[in-house]
XYZ file of C-alpha atoms in Angstrom:
595
model
C 112.727 64.309 -14.980
C 112.704 64.830 -11.170
C 115.477 66.487 -9.117
C 116.478 64.656 -5.836
C 117.866 66.810 -2.948
C 120.758 65.308 -0.831
C 120.376 65.781 2.954
C 123.387 64.898 5.163
C 122.762 62.357 7.915
C 122.686 64.055 11.347
C 125.515 63.132 13.726
C 124.758 61.098 16.802
C 125.687 62.449 20.301
C 128.471 59.891 20.706
C 129.966 60.981 17.400
C 129.847 64.649 18.447
C 131.706 63.839 21.707
C 134.328 61.883 19.766
C 134.911 64.788 17.373
C 135.138 67.254 20.299
C 137.696 65.083 22.075
C 139.721 64.771 18.914
C 139.795 68.551 18.457
C 140.857 69.090 22.114
C 143.593 66.469 21.786
C 144.863 68.167 18.628
C 144.932 71.534 20.406
C 146.832 70.090 23.393
C 149.328 68.404 21.089
C 149.979 71.579 19.109
C 150.338 73.624 22.321
C 152.864 71.126 23.650
C 154.814 71.189 20.387
C 154.867 74.990 20.345
C 155.924 75.151 24.015
C 158.741 72.700 23.337
C 159.868 74.747 20.311
C 159.926 78.009 22.292
C 161.774 76.385 25.244
C 164.351 74.956 22.839
C 164.895 78.386 21.269
C 165.274 79.955 24.735
C 167.675 77.257 25.902
C 165.296 76.018 28.602
C 165.036 72.401 29.603
C 162.234 70.770 31.537
C 163.219 68.795 34.620
C 161.131 66.140 36.252
C 159.794 67.422 39.584
C 159.944 65.075 42.591
C 157.501 66.329 45.213
C 157.938 65.208 48.801
C 155.159 62.891 49.914
C 154.505 61.592 53.397
C 155.893 58.054 53.561
C 153.781 55.096 54.581
C 155.530 54.078 57.788
C 154.989 51.076 60.023
C 152.553 51.698 62.877
C 153.607 51.721 66.520
C 151.456 49.013 68.106
C 150.687 48.021 71.675
C 152.564 44.745 71.183
C 155.766 46.744 70.440
C 155.479 48.961 73.530
C 157.730 46.841 75.762
C 160.673 46.943 73.346
C 160.251 50.391 71.773
C 161.588 53.635 73.294
C 159.486 56.771 72.962
C 161.656 59.844 72.295
C 160.419 63.358 73.090
C 161.840 66.813 73.799
C 161.654 70.534 73.122
C 160.874 71.808 76.652
C 163.002 72.631 79.714
C 164.804 69.759 81.424
C 162.472 70.183 84.417
C 159.369 69.580 82.296
C 161.002 66.737 80.397
C 162.090 64.930 83.565
C 158.538 64.889 84.926
C 157.037 63.919 81.548
C 159.558 61.073 81.457
C 158.373 59.899 84.869
C 154.711 60.152 83.843
C 155.311 58.112 80.674
C 157.162 55.402 82.583
C 154.325 55.321 85.115
C 151.949 54.624 82.217
C 154.088 51.691 81.102
C 156.145 53.250 78.294
C 159.864 53.098 77.685
C 160.754 56.757 77.260
C 163.778 58.997 76.816
C 164.103 62.767 76.496
C 166.461 63.993 73.794
C 169.060 66.510 75.090
C 168.621 70.276 74.861
C 169.389 71.319 71.244
C 172.735 73.024 70.605
C 174.291 74.891 67.680
C 175.552 71.614 66.214
C 171.929 70.393 66.101
C 170.974 73.633 64.311
C 173.653 73.019 61.694
C 172.551 69.402 61.302
C 168.976 70.562 60.724
C 170.084 72.986 58.022
C 172.181 70.280 56.384
C 169.375 67.762 56.043
C 166.273 70.010 55.909
C 164.752 72.552 53.576
C 165.937 76.120 53.161
C 163.996 79.022 54.646
C 162.795 77.360 57.844
C 162.636 79.094 61.241
C 165.374 78.191 63.688
C 163.153 76.101 66.056
C 162.643 73.812 63.062
C 166.367 73.465 62.490
C 167.172 73.057 66.190
C 164.517 70.428 66.945
C 164.755 68.488 63.686
C 168.553 68.521 63.740
C 168.524 67.532 67.408
C 166.589 64.347 66.636
C 168.898 63.441 63.744
C 171.926 64.147 65.935
C 170.536 61.911 68.696
C 169.978 59.042 66.247
C 173.480 59.498 64.832
C 174.868 59.232 68.370
C 172.970 55.968 68.844
C 174.558 54.701 65.640
C 178.020 55.705 66.893
C 177.353 53.667 70.043
C 177.001 50.510 67.941
C 173.348 50.293 66.908
C 172.571 49.766 63.239
C 170.194 52.084 61.405
C 167.610 49.291 61.185
C 167.828 48.617 64.923
C 167.273 52.325 65.600
C 164.283 52.435 63.236
C 162.787 49.321 64.854
C 163.411 50.192 68.501
C 162.715 53.950 68.664
C 159.851 56.298 67.787
C 159.611 60.088 68.173
C 156.598 61.842 69.718
C 156.007 65.540 69.096
C 153.247 68.150 68.826
C 152.006 69.466 65.515
C 149.393 71.789 64.088
C 148.101 73.385 60.960
C 148.205 77.138 60.692
C 149.768 80.147 59.020
C 153.353 79.597 60.261
C 156.029 76.969 59.706
C 154.868 74.983 62.747
C 152.390 73.312 60.421
C 155.348 71.975 58.376
C 157.282 70.391 61.252
C 156.116 66.847 60.533
C 157.213 67.046 56.896
C 160.558 68.549 57.966
C 161.198 65.723 60.428
C 160.467 63.107 57.796
C 162.508 64.837 55.093
C 165.554 65.256 57.346
C 165.280 61.658 58.542
C 165.198 60.447 54.937
C 168.128 62.642 53.897
C 170.227 61.510 56.882
C 169.670 57.817 56.151
C 166.927 57.068 58.699
C 164.059 56.706 56.236
C 161.252 54.741 57.866
C 161.887 56.130 61.357
C 158.462 56.612 62.959
C 157.186 60.058 63.947
C 154.044 60.193 66.110
C 152.247 63.498 65.886
C 149.845 64.877 68.468
C 147.703 67.480 66.735
C 146.631 70.436 68.889
C 143.148 70.142 67.435
C 142.999 66.342 67.723
C 140.679 64.274 69.853
C 141.234 62.551 73.162
C 141.860 58.965 72.060
C 143.313 57.263 69.016
C 140.886 55.366 66.848
C 143.089 52.262 66.732
C 142.491 50.204 69.885
C 145.873 48.506 69.414
C 147.842 51.755 69.060
C 151.169 51.757 70.849
C 150.607 55.268 72.214
C 147.189 55.436 73.845
C 146.068 59.065 74.053
C 143.438 58.339 76.674
C 142.434 60.215 79.826
C 145.258 58.712 81.894
C 147.784 59.872 79.300
C 146.517 63.469 79.207
C 146.141 63.797 82.975
C 149.669 62.465 83.485
C 151.197 64.807 80.915
C 149.254 67.863 82.127
C 150.234 67.205 85.746
C 153.868 66.855 84.695
C 153.765 70.114 82.715
C 152.050 72.026 85.523
C 154.479 70.792 88.177
C 157.364 71.544 85.817
C 156.040 75.083 85.284
C 155.863 75.886 88.988
C 159.146 74.194 89.938
C 160.824 76.123 87.120
C 159.441 79.488 88.260
C 160.248 78.859 91.927
C 163.887 78.068 91.098
C 164.254 81.226 88.991
C 162.639 83.281 91.771
C 165.054 82.011 94.458
C 168.358 81.700 92.583
C 169.197 85.460 92.263
C 168.923 85.942 96.037
C 170.659 82.817 97.376
C 173.501 83.555 99.809
C 175.450 80.424 98.855
C 175.920 80.122 95.106
C 174.683 76.854 93.617
C 172.430 75.914 96.529
C 169.207 76.460 94.573
C 170.416 74.231 91.749
C 171.430 71.517 94.215
C 167.993 71.530 95.882
C 166.305 71.705 92.489
C 168.204 68.638 91.245
C 167.304 66.660 94.370
C 163.661 67.741 94.207
C 163.323 66.880 90.524
C 164.746 63.396 91.148
C 162.221 62.964 93.960
C 159.285 64.175 91.856
C 160.359 61.970 88.962
C 159.962 58.935 91.212
C 156.560 60.186 92.393
C 155.343 60.406 88.787
C 156.946 57.089 87.836
C 155.270 55.217 90.698
C 151.867 56.902 90.285
C 149.397 54.334 88.988
C 146.293 55.414 87.041
C 143.090 55.263 89.078
C 140.931 52.272 88.162
C 137.528 51.000 89.158
C 137.966 47.420 90.368
C 136.389 44.772 92.543
C 132.721 44.268 93.324
C 131.764 47.836 92.461
C 133.104 47.440 88.917
C 131.146 44.208 88.479
C 127.993 45.792 89.910
C 128.100 48.773 87.529
C 128.404 46.524 84.469
C 127.842 48.584 81.305
C 128.233 51.860 83.229
C 131.746 50.927 84.361
C 133.575 53.079 81.760
C 131.541 56.194 82.557
C 131.952 55.670 86.296
C 135.694 55.154 85.851
C 136.032 58.403 83.913
C 134.227 60.262 86.692
C 136.382 58.535 89.277
C 139.568 59.607 87.498
C 138.451 63.250 87.540
C 137.447 63.103 91.196
C 140.777 61.501 92.077
C 142.581 64.223 90.111
C 140.740 67.029 91.904
C 140.666 65.523 95.393
C 143.853 63.423 95.415
C 146.977 64.641 97.215
C 149.771 62.471 95.773
C 151.270 65.412 93.932
C 150.528 68.149 96.459
C 152.069 66.211 99.340
C 155.188 65.619 97.226
C 155.327 69.305 96.303
C 155.069 70.307 99.965
C 158.123 68.143 100.577
C 159.937 70.058 97.812
C 158.750 73.342 99.345
C 160.365 72.404 102.661
C 163.610 71.537 100.844
C 163.624 74.921 99.066
C 162.908 76.637 102.370
C 166.295 75.510 103.723
C 168.027 77.897 101.293
C 169.135 81.174 102.853
C 168.329 84.264 100.775
C 169.063 87.985 100.848
C 165.981 89.868 99.669
C 167.720 93.241 99.935
C 169.677 92.608 96.731
C 168.302 94.991 94.119
C 167.416 92.952 91.024
C 165.413 94.083 87.990
C 162.670 91.608 87.089
C 162.701 90.634 83.406
C 159.573 88.963 82.057
C 160.167 86.525 79.186
C 157.596 86.378 76.372
C 157.701 85.594 72.657
C 157.343 82.531 70.456
C 156.515 79.354 72.372
C 159.729 77.380 71.790
C 162.151 80.316 71.884
C 160.736 81.567 75.205
C 160.854 78.062 76.746
C 164.117 76.389 75.747
C 167.193 76.880 77.927
C 170.071 76.494 75.508
C 171.590 77.728 72.271
C 168.099 78.038 70.760
C 167.573 81.367 72.564
C 171.249 82.324 73.014
C 171.267 80.854 76.571
C 169.373 83.992 77.505
C 168.149 82.943 80.946
C 171.646 82.195 82.244
C 172.920 85.408 80.677
C 170.249 87.519 82.387
C 171.020 85.953 85.753
C 174.753 86.532 85.314
C 173.976 90.168 84.509
C 172.114 90.554 87.805
C 168.469 90.133 86.785
C 165.630 88.057 88.170
C 164.026 86.089 85.327
C 160.262 85.654 85.281
C 159.719 82.682 82.980
C 156.570 81.986 80.987
C 154.563 78.877 82.025
C 153.280 76.401 79.469
C 149.967 76.628 81.338
C 149.328 80.069 79.816
C 149.499 78.589 76.321
C 147.101 75.760 77.278
C 144.631 78.283 78.686
C 145.018 80.380 75.530
C 144.030 77.433 73.320
C 140.917 76.815 75.446
C 140.056 80.502 75.308
C 140.366 80.595 71.520
C 137.891 77.726 71.165
C 135.397 79.594 73.396
C 135.867 82.667 71.183
C 135.274 80.561 68.076
C 132.013 79.187 69.462
C 130.855 82.724 70.210
C 131.721 83.987 66.748
C 130.119 81.042 64.917
C 127.052 80.750 67.122
C 124.167 79.560 64.934
C 126.232 79.472 61.748
C 126.198 75.857 60.588
C 126.763 74.715 57.010
C 126.734 78.324 55.833
C 123.281 79.035 57.267
C 122.360 82.379 58.780
C 120.889 82.882 62.241
C 117.098 82.168 62.102
C 114.719 85.144 62.419
C 113.352 86.129 65.818
C 109.942 84.540 65.322
C 111.460 81.044 64.965
C 111.769 80.697 68.712
C 112.191 76.918 68.784
C 115.099 76.970 66.340
C 116.792 79.857 68.111
C 116.305 78.154 71.495
C 117.915 74.966 70.163
C 120.903 76.945 68.875
C 121.224 78.834 72.151
C 121.093 75.669 74.264
C 123.666 73.920 72.075
C 125.968 76.928 72.222
C 125.680 77.267 75.987
C 126.382 73.562 76.497
C 129.578 73.768 74.433
C 130.789 76.909 76.206
C 129.863 75.515 79.627
C 132.075 72.453 79.038
C 135.013 74.634 78.040
C 134.446 77.015 80.947
C 134.457 74.019 83.283
C 137.714 72.808 81.703
C 139.225 76.282 82.186
C 138.117 76.398 85.821
C 139.445 72.907 86.599
C 142.781 73.580 84.903
C 143.291 76.896 86.721
C 142.278 75.324 90.032
C 144.740 72.455 89.587
C 147.535 74.820 88.571
C 146.959 77.153 91.507
C 146.782 74.160 93.860
C 150.324 73.308 92.771
C 151.408 76.936 93.249
C 150.058 76.911 96.810
C 151.641 73.530 97.598
C 155.046 74.922 96.569
C 154.758 77.842 98.943
C 152.748 80.321 96.891
C 155.744 82.269 95.585
C 155.045 81.424 91.941
C 152.462 83.531 90.108
C 148.932 82.486 89.320
C 148.007 82.121 85.648
C 147.148 85.390 83.936
C 143.443 85.695 83.158
C 142.867 85.104 79.439
C 139.871 87.427 79.270
C 141.919 90.214 80.823
C 144.703 89.536 78.317
C 142.192 89.666 75.467
C 140.832 92.986 76.726
C 144.331 94.475 76.922
C 145.686 93.120 73.656
C 142.712 93.331 71.286
C 142.899 97.121 70.616
C 146.436 96.617 69.277
C 146.295 93.045 67.884
C 143.026 91.402 66.853
C 142.429 88.528 69.264
C 140.911 86.440 66.466
C 144.175 86.378 64.522
C 145.597 82.879 64.855
C 149.140 81.581 64.566
C 151.838 81.341 67.205
C 150.744 83.017 70.419
C 148.319 85.340 68.650
C 147.565 88.448 70.684
C 149.363 87.132 73.786
C 152.730 88.753 73.043
C 151.155 92.203 72.914
C 148.805 91.547 75.831
C 151.504 90.148 78.139
C 153.729 93.136 77.485
C 150.972 95.451 78.725
C 149.861 93.115 81.529
C 153.237 92.560 83.185
C 154.311 96.183 82.779
C 151.057 97.728 84.069
C 150.455 95.231 86.880
C 153.829 96.097 88.471
C 155.137 92.584 87.846
C 158.229 93.330 85.724
C 160.668 96.160 85.116
C 161.327 94.971 81.567
C 159.749 92.623 79.026
C 162.062 90.612 76.772
C 160.408 88.940 73.777
C 162.376 86.002 72.337
C 161.401 84.854 68.874
C 162.910 82.973 65.932
C 164.342 84.857 62.996
C 161.571 85.318 60.444
C 158.728 83.999 62.641
C 155.612 85.374 60.945
C 153.211 85.665 63.943
C 155.912 87.222 66.138
C 156.885 89.642 63.381
C 153.252 90.767 63.207
C 153.284 91.260 66.982
C 156.415 93.411 66.714
C 154.574 95.698 64.309
C 151.829 96.192 66.887
C 154.298 96.599 69.759
C 155.463 99.959 68.365
C 151.952 101.314 69.001
C 151.913 99.723 72.469
C 155.218 101.308 73.487
C 154.085 104.719 72.216
C 151.003 104.499 74.464
C 152.889 103.317 77.558
C 155.865 105.647 77.882
C 157.535 104.000 80.912
C 157.524 100.538 79.350
C 160.883 98.838 78.702
C 160.305 96.342 75.906
C 162.912 94.583 73.773
C 162.275 92.029 70.996
C 165.197 89.752 70.121
C 165.236 87.473 67.093
C 167.147 84.262 67.710
C 168.953 82.007 65.268
C 171.944 79.712 65.167
C 174.362 82.640 65.248
C 174.541 86.224 66.503
C 174.649 85.511 70.242
C 177.117 88.313 71.088
C 175.054 90.914 69.242
C 171.851 89.763 70.976
C 173.485 89.853 74.416
C 174.769 93.354 73.710
C 171.271 94.590 72.879
C 169.859 92.987 76.022
C 172.601 94.585 78.149
C 171.594 98.061 76.970
C 167.905 97.540 77.792
C 168.803 95.806 81.043
C 170.799 98.860 82.078
C 167.589 100.903 81.971
C 165.759 98.250 83.992
C 168.534 98.227 86.610
C 168.296 102.001 87.000
C 164.554 101.690 87.350
C 164.920 99.052 90.089
C 167.570 101.085 91.962
C 165.421 104.229 91.872
C 162.443 102.251 93.119
C 164.515 100.829 96.001
C 165.844 104.252 96.982
C 162.306 105.679 97.022
C 161.159 102.779 99.221
C 163.911 103.505 101.764
C 163.088 107.213 101.732
C 159.312 106.798 102.115
C 159.734 104.350 104.972
C 162.474 106.455 106.594
C 164.848 103.498 106.639
C 168.481 102.896 105.802
C 169.905 99.722 104.314
C 171.696 99.013 107.612
C 168.411 99.281 109.532
C 166.759 96.882 107.110
C 169.567 94.362 107.555
C 169.300 94.714 111.333
C 165.570 93.940 111.113
C 166.325 90.828 109.055
C 168.851 89.633 111.662
C 166.187 90.087 114.310
C 163.694 88.105 112.208
C 165.672 85.148 110.762
C 162.492 83.669 109.250
C 162.717 86.479 106.675
C 165.849 84.805 105.277
C 163.772 81.871 104.045
C 162.411 81.776 100.443
C 158.933 80.772 101.560
C 158.566 83.812 103.815
C 155.878 85.778 101.997
C 156.354 89.452 101.300
C 153.121 91.254 100.269
C 153.070 93.102 96.974
C 152.840 96.883 97.331
C 150.881 98.731 94.653
C 153.165 100.532 92.225
C 156.262 98.582 93.313
C 157.884 95.857 91.171
C 161.182 94.682 92.667
C 161.457 92.205 95.506
C 163.945 94.380 97.422
C 161.663 97.449 97.312
C 158.614 95.407 98.321
C 160.638 93.951 101.203
C 161.521 97.464 102.418
C 157.831 98.403 102.519
C 157.153 95.184 104.429
C 159.892 96.036 106.954
C 158.575 99.574 107.301
C 155.081 98.290 108.031
C 156.245 95.730 110.590
C 159.107 97.650 112.185
C 158.851 97.533 115.960
C 156.621 94.441 115.970
C 157.731 91.228 117.603
C 157.667 89.128 114.426
C 157.120 89.656 110.748
C 153.568 89.428 109.432
C 153.280 86.828 106.675
C 151.861 88.393 103.533
C 149.654 87.201 100.705
C 152.394 85.816 98.469
C 153.244 86.149 94.816
C 150.310 83.980 93.821
C 147.959 86.871 94.519
C 149.332 88.758 91.518
């Protein structure tokens, strides 16, 4: 009798996978049951989570351009007026939203998320408030959604600025304007939109028009703040400024983009687009439409009579981009307050921020030279590979250096056309050198190392008696800068630096803090003026007599050279009088642009 051994049939791969899946499903089910039991014992209940997702909104197309109004805002009214003119000149219907107020801040908090910085609440609430006003005027919500779009800047990054788009859309949805279109211009985006039928064409004409408007707005803004504290007849600077801005608005509105037309365009054929791009740049660099208009504004400003012997401390404004730019409740109306308290305000141009962004890209190319797709720099003996990397790197940097040079040249051309009393742009490489020991220049977010660097630059270059840094409550990049500023102040003992956090409330407390620091700056300016009189062996009466004998010195465009170690305009003017006393006429100096 034979014994037969039983051997089990081996399992097939598909059967093994099925068994494994069954075991995993059983484990998941038991885990879920146990979690539910424990939550029930603890009295916890699960709630369905509704995450915010970007809505699919209707596009803004070229066909809609004639009946759709482009809303924008967030800058000074001078910048916005010129941007409005530039947009209309390009064929858009445009409207600037008003300067945000405390009511806009409260509206933003009502319809937005908690824990945002106050520029978010001010700007987001301001848009909602503007749309609500349109509704009160008789437009329906659907008409507003169909006939208006909002254009704003955006970015990714370590601060809340990267969340602005989501905040706009969330607040619009919560306030009943779901579907309202928000067009976002990314700082790191390209030149043109990919959609040829896009309603907002971000082409070369668009960028040149906007940059020209911002640059002219920068210089007009600084010139007005430089003249206003010394005007003999109160309100005259504002009157001339209003008239000049209306005039410039028309110049921008009537400016037509340069085009290649006629027989030359037909002759060039396929090279027409390239030739037209070159022609636009040449027209930008060599054209005089803007400079001739600015010279007209210069002559209008030069009719204002000023008294340069008024002793005024110069307060340089720095800080977070929006807080240092806006002229309303968003920074506690700080510019008007400083002027009422007897200071001369030195505002921060948007051009510095544009140059900073270019500089950061150059720095990035330097740091990542040869590092592509995680590769390391080839060894020395691979000369061909290293040469290719070097040539590619130098080509990229050369393009950016050319862009920097052209932008600075165009900005300084505007400064000169407006009389040369506004300052030239601060050199970004000098700012990097000054700021890097205290704040790593490769740290991104906000204005990076600029807050620290500008504090040192304007204090050490004899350009300001005091630096006032305006920033939103809880702004992460600015808070980091404040930590570094303590080391800066300890190294520069004579520096007067004050950081002020802004929000929708606390204006009286902020003004009180500024008054205390401003008192020190006033004493500094008075001491400087007294030393100038003593060194030049002059009295105030003798200085005034010299001015009466030289009436041209009462004009804003009369240039007073900057004396080394002297900040205030009154003290510099005394040195100028001392140098030219006894001469037949005053010698015209180099101007503020030389600083």
